[in-house]
C-alpha positions as semicolon CSV with decimal commas, in nm:
position;residue;x (nm);y (nm);z (nm)
1;X;8,094;0,161;10,036
2;X;8,120;-0,204;10,136
3;X;8,075;-0,485;9,887
4;X;7,733;-0,564;10,034
5;X;7,627;-0,199;10,020
6;X;7,722;-0,185;9,655
7;X;7,511;-0,491;9,577
8;X;7,210;-0,342;9,757
9;X;7,247;-0,001;9,596
10;X;7,283;-0,144;9,245
11;X;6,977;-0,362;9,306
12;X;6,763;-0,074;9,432
13;X;6,860;0,149;9,142
14;X;6,782;-0,119;8,886
15;X;6,479;-0,302;9,026
16;X;6,305;-0,036;9,234
17;X;6,392;0,287;9,053
18;X;6,419;0,152;8,700
19;X;6,761;0,300;8,625
20;X;6,947;0,164;8,324
21;X;7,266;-0,032;8,375
22;X;7,460;0,248;8,205
23;X;7,320;0,504;8,451
24;X;7,400;0,279;8,746
25;X;7,755;0,234;8,619
26;X;7,803;0,612;8,617
27;X;7,663;0,651;8,969
28;X;7,874;0,371;9,114
29;X;8,187;0,452;8,917
30;X;8,210;0,109;8,757
31;X;8,165;-0,034;8,408
32;X;7,838;-0,161;8,264
33;X;7,958;-0,527;8,262
34;X;8,045;-0,486;8,631
35;X;7,689;-0,369;8,697
36;X;7,555;-0,678;8,522
37;X;7,773;-0,899;8,742
38;X;7,660;-0,713;9,054
39;X;7,296;-0,776;8,966
40;X;7,365;-1,145;8,904
41;X;7,543;-1,173;9,239
42;X;7,255;-0,997;9,413
43;X;7,014;-1,260;9,280
44;X;7,252;-1,546;9,362
45;X;7,296;-1,424;9,722
46;X;6,926;-1,373;9,779
47;X;6,945;-0,993;9,805
48;X;6,705;-0,982;9,511
49;X;6,422;-1,232;9,481
50;X;6,217;-1,231;9,162
51;X;5,875;-1,391;9,179
52;X;5,635;-1,421;8,888
53;X;5,271;-1,472;8,979
54;X;5,111;-1,677;8,702
55;X;4,742;-1,697;8,790
56;X;4,678;-1,940;8,505
57;X;4,929;-2,195;8,631
58;X;4,806;-2,512;8,799
59;X;4,990;-2,775;8,999
60;X;5,052;-3,091;8,799
61;X;5,023;-3,432;8,966
62;X;5,266;-3,567;8,707
63;X;5,569;-3,498;8,926
64;X;5,444;-3,711;9,214
65;X;5,317;-3,980;8,976
66;X;5,659;-4,018;8,816
67;X;5,841;-4,001;9,148
68;X;5,634;-4,278;9,304
69;X;5,608;-4,501;8,998
70;X;5,981;-4,500;8,925
71;X;6,120;-4,462;9,276
72;X;6,286;-4,127;9,210
73;X;6,438;-3,906;9,478
74;X;6,275;-3,597;9,326
75;X;6,099;-3,461;9,018
76;X;6,126;-3,090;8,941
77;X;5,892;-2,934;8,684
78;X;5,943;-2,602;8,511
79;X;5,649;-2,425;8,348
80;X;5,591;-2,501;7,981
81;X;5,623;-2,180;7,781
82;X;5,419;-2,137;7,463
83;X;5,630;-2,078;7,153
84;X;5,964;-2,220;7,035
85;X;6,090;-2,518;7,237
86;X;6,403;-2,322;7,324
87;X;6,197;-2,104;7,561
88;X;6,085;-2,400;7,770
89;X;6,433;-2,554;7,749
90;X;6,579;-2,238;7,901
91;X;6,323;-2,250;8,183
92;X;6,416;-2,612;8,247
93;X;6,785;-2,515;8,239
94;X;6,729;-2,248;8,504
95;X;6,549;-2,497;8,726
96;X;6,820;-2,760;8,673
97;X;7,086;-2,502;8,765
98;X;6,910;-2,445;9,098
99;X;6,884;-2,820;9,159
100;X;7,254;-2,865;9,080
101;X;7,362;-2,573;9,297
102;X;7,175;-2,714;9,597
103;X;7,339;-3,054;9,547
104;X;7,696;-2,924;9,556
105;X;7,909;-2,982;9,863
106;X;8,271;-2,891;9,925
107;X;8,506;-3,170;9,823
108;X;8,255;-3,335;9,587
109;X;8,335;-3,481;9,247
110;X;8,081;-3,359;8,991
111;X;8,029;-3,512;8,648
112;X;7,869;-3,307;8,370
113;X;7,728;-3,451;8,047
114;X;7,664;-3,276;7,718
115;X;7,373;-3,177;7,497
116;X;7,138;-2,882;7,463
117;X;6,967;-2,928;7,801
118;X;7,296;-2,946;7,988
119;X;7,420;-2,645;7,793
120;X;7,107;-2,452;7,899
121;X;7,180;-2,549;8,259
122;X;7,539;-2,429;8,236
123;X;7,421;-2,099;8,086
124;X;7,176;-2,048;8,373
125;X;7,422;-2,131;8,648
126;X;7,509;-1,780;8,759
127;X;7,833;-1,695;8,932
128;X;7,808;-1,754;9,302
129;X;7,966;-1,525;9,560
130;X;8,105;-1,816;9,763
131;X;8,323;-2,061;9,567
132;X;8,244;-2,430;9,600
133;X;8,555;-2,645;9,625
134;X;8,453;-2,926;9,391
135;X;8,616;-3,114;9,106
136;X;8,419;-3,097;8,781
137;X;8,476;-3,360;8,511
138;X;8,306;-3,439;8,178
139;X;8,106;-3,760;8,168
140;X;8,196;-3,826;7,807
141;X;8,474;-3,762;7,560
142;X;8,455;-3,479;7,310
143;X;8,243;-3,648;7,043
144;X;7,989;-3,365;7,039
145;X;8,237;-3,074;7,042
146;X;8,184;-2,897;6,710
147;X;8,233;-2,527;6,783
148;X;8,440;-2,279;6,979
149;X;8,205;-2,251;7,276
150;X;8,345;-2,382;7,601
151;X;8,215;-2,722;7,703
152;X;7,936;-2,734;7,963
153;X;8,157;-2,891;8,230
154;X;8,406;-2,603;8,201
155;X;8,127;-2,345;8,213
156;X;7,985;-2,509;8,525
157;X;8,329;-2,511;8,687
158;X;8,377;-2,143;8,598
159;X;8,040;-2,049;8,749
160;X;8,109;-2,212;9,085
161;X;8,486;-2,156;9,082
162;X;8,545;-2,530;9,086
163;X;8,841;-2,721;8,943
164;X;8,780;-2,847;8,589
165;X;8,953;-3,169;8,481
166;X;8,948;-3,227;8,106
167;X;8,913;-3,553;7,914
168;X;9,134;-3,536;7,608
169;X;8,966;-3,812;7,409
170;X;8,679;-3,851;7,163
171;X;8,347;-3,983;7,289
172;X;8,311;-4,243;7,015
173;X;8,588;-4,426;6,828
174;X;8,594;-4,667;6,536
175;X;8,648;-4,994;6,719
176;X;8,687;-5,158;7,058
177;X;9,067;-5,191;7,027
178;X;9,106;-4,815;6,986
179;X;8,878;-4,757;7,284
180;X;9,085;-4,988;7,505
181;X;9,410;-4,822;7,396
182;X;9,281;-4,473;7,472
183;X;9,133;-4,569;7,809
184;X;9,471;-4,717;7,903
185;X;9,636;-4,375;7,854
186;X;9,736;-4,214;8,185
187;X;9,547;-3,891;8,115
188;X;9,224;-4,072;8,033
189;X;9,271;-4,315;8,323
190;X;9,286;-4,020;8,563
191;X;8,934;-3,914;8,461
192;X;8,804;-4,271;8,465
193;X;8,928;-4,300;8,824
194;X;8,740;-3,981;8,914
195;X;8,425;-4,135;8,762
196;X;8,459;-4,413;9,020
197;X;8,389;-4,164;9,299
198;X;8,124;-3,936;9,153
199;X;7,903;-3,761;9,407
200;X;7,687;-3,574;9,154
201;X;7,610;-3,644;8,788
202;X;7,417;-3,405;8,562
203;X;7,327;-3,540;8,219
204;X;7,088;-3,492;7,930
205;X;6,847;-3,758;7,807
206;X;6,888;-3,771;7,432
207;X;6,661;-3,884;7,153
208;X;6,754;-4,116;6,866
209;X;6,997;-3,877;6,698
210;X;7,238;-4,137;6,567
211;X;7,308;-4,189;6,198
212;X;7,523;-4,412;5,981
213;X;7,780;-4,134;5,947
214;X;7,805;-4,113;6,325
215;X;7,795;-4,476;6,436
216;X;7,841;-4,675;6,114
217;X;7,599;-4,864;5,890
218;X;7,599;-5,189;6,087
219;X;7,548;-5,020;6,424
220;X;7,265;-4,809;6,286
221;X;7,090;-5,127;6,169
222;X;7,141;-5,284;6,512
223;X;6,988;-4,980;6,683
224;X;6,686;-4,988;6,454
225;X;6,639;-5,361;6,508
226;X;6,658;-5,312;6,885
227;X;6,393;-5,035;6,874
228;X;6,622;-4,790;7,055
229;X;6,430;-4,477;7,159
230;X;6,699;-4,273;7,332
231;X;7,044;-4,258;7,481
232;X;7,234;-4,128;7,781
233;X;7,609;-4,079;7,748
234;X;7,608;-4,267;7,415
235;X;7,435;-4,564;7,579
236;X;7,117;-4,642;7,382
237;X;6,808;-4,805;7,537
238;X;6,461;-4,911;7,431
239;X;6,124;-4,798;7,567
240;X;6,129;-5,073;7,831
241;X;6,457;-4,941;7,969
242;X;6,677;-5,218;7,832
243;X;7,022;-5,109;7,718
244;X;7,083;-5,225;7,364
245;X;7,361;-5,252;7,106
246;X;7,654;-5,369;7,324
247;X;7,888;-5,339;7,026
248;X;7,845;-4,961;7,046
249;X;7,924;-4,963;7,418
250;X;8,267;-5,111;7,339
251;X;8,352;-4,808;7,122
252;X;8,251;-4,537;7,370
253;X;8,474;-4,337;7,604
254;X;8,222;-4,223;7,861
255;X;8,091;-4,293;8,207
256;X;7,886;-4,613;8,190
257;X;7,524;-4,498;8,204
258;X;7,428;-4,826;8,371
259;X;7,620;-4,707;8,679
260;X;7,426;-4,382;8,716
261;X;7,185;-4,547;8,960
262;X;7,475;-4,580;9,205
263;X;7,568;-4,211;9,193
264;X;7,425;-4,038;9,506
265;X;7,278;-3,749;9,303
266;X;7,200;-3,840;8,938
267;X;7,014;-3,554;8,768
268;X;6,859;-3,623;8,427
269;X;6,737;-3,330;8,217
270;X;6,519;-3,320;7,906
271;X;6,211;-3,145;7,772
272;X;5,992;-3,132;7,465
273;X;5,769;-3,369;7,272
274;X;6,064;-3,547;7,110
275;X;6,200;-3,640;7,453
276;X;5,888;-3,810;7,591
277;X;5,985;-4,163;7,481
278;X;6,354;-4,119;7,572
279;X;6,262;-3,993;7,921
280;X;6,030;-4,288;7,982
281;X;6,297;-4,532;7,863
282;X;6,555;-4,372;8,093
283;X;6,317;-4,386;8,390
284;X;6,242;-4,751;8,326
285;X;6,616;-4,817;8,299
286;X;6,653;-4,687;8,655
287;X;6,938;-4,450;8,573
288;X;6,767;-4,125;8,679
289;X;6,739;-4,038;9,047
290;X;6,630;-3,677;9,001
291;X;6,434;-3,569;8,693
292;X;6,414;-3,210;8,570
293;X;6,168;-3,138;8,290
294;X;5,861;-2,922;8,219
295;X;5,496;-2,974;8,302
296;X;5,372;-3,066;7,954
297;X;5,654;-3,314;7,895
298;X;5,604;-3,477;8,236
299;X;5,232;-3,519;8,175
300;X;5,301;-3,672;7,834
301;X;5,549;-3,916;7,993
302;X;5,288;-4,020;8,251
303;X;5,029;-4,075;7,976
304;X;5,271;-4,285;7,769
305;X;5,378;-4,480;8,078
306;X;5,018;-4,571;8,156
307;X;4,937;-4,653;7,793
308;X;5,232;-4,890;7,757
309;X;5,246;-5,035;8,109
310;X;5,058;-5,349;8,017
311;X;5,291;-5,432;7,729
312;X;5,621;-5,292;7,856
313;X;5,714;-5,617;8,029
314;X;5,594;-5,870;7,778
315;X;5,617;-5,710;7,437
316;X;5,648;-5,387;7,249
317;X;5,363;-5,140;7,208
């Protein structure tokens, strides 16, 4: 049995005949985990196409409204799923994984951010049958690493069989002098040089999650005074898209979010009510070229954009 024949047979047994993965493993003479991988490959290669017909779904004009108003290359909307926000986030992650996969080209340098949306994307990026010869780098130091789970950039590299290049530095340090010393290190410099030739950047759009314990008392006061609504790669901005708190920028080891507009493919991901203001701020900052979110969030962003348009240039709503 050829490799292709095995993929087809496993797919027919599972999707058409309803056999369990254990039963398929016995028939094919493989293990159950191998069956799971075969089914994933079959979907990735297009042998299996799964289509859900949702007769209640309607096309939302929010995607085109955001694309035209903010000069985006593309806006991709996943369906909003009723229930816990994690359900919609996973749908958005699956969509973002497809968008990322289509953007990859052999020889590219790919930067991956952090956060729950990026993690959902990495989880949805199934193993592909054909490796993509790309270099995958983190867009920020390890400030958010708190557990044993592999970082999103490594999981993305694993999924596409790319080369992962690590950044052995924290994302946020105590002062500007420490930041300059770390960036001068040869290992960190090597990643910074790769940032200079990014072809693709995938990043989450974060809400105001900072605290005094994270950024310090003085910086927290500065962020509040500046009316910061969100951040990308530890670069905070207000609702009008102005980057604020330059003193924080001097303490960060990360790709400069202000340069994202110059990356050929800059994919911003976020969903949920709490991300409406951060998404609008990021769009107004001009750092997102491709937006991936869900229908309800996109429509809320459009509504907020229209409601604040008159005051966004002259004063705060």
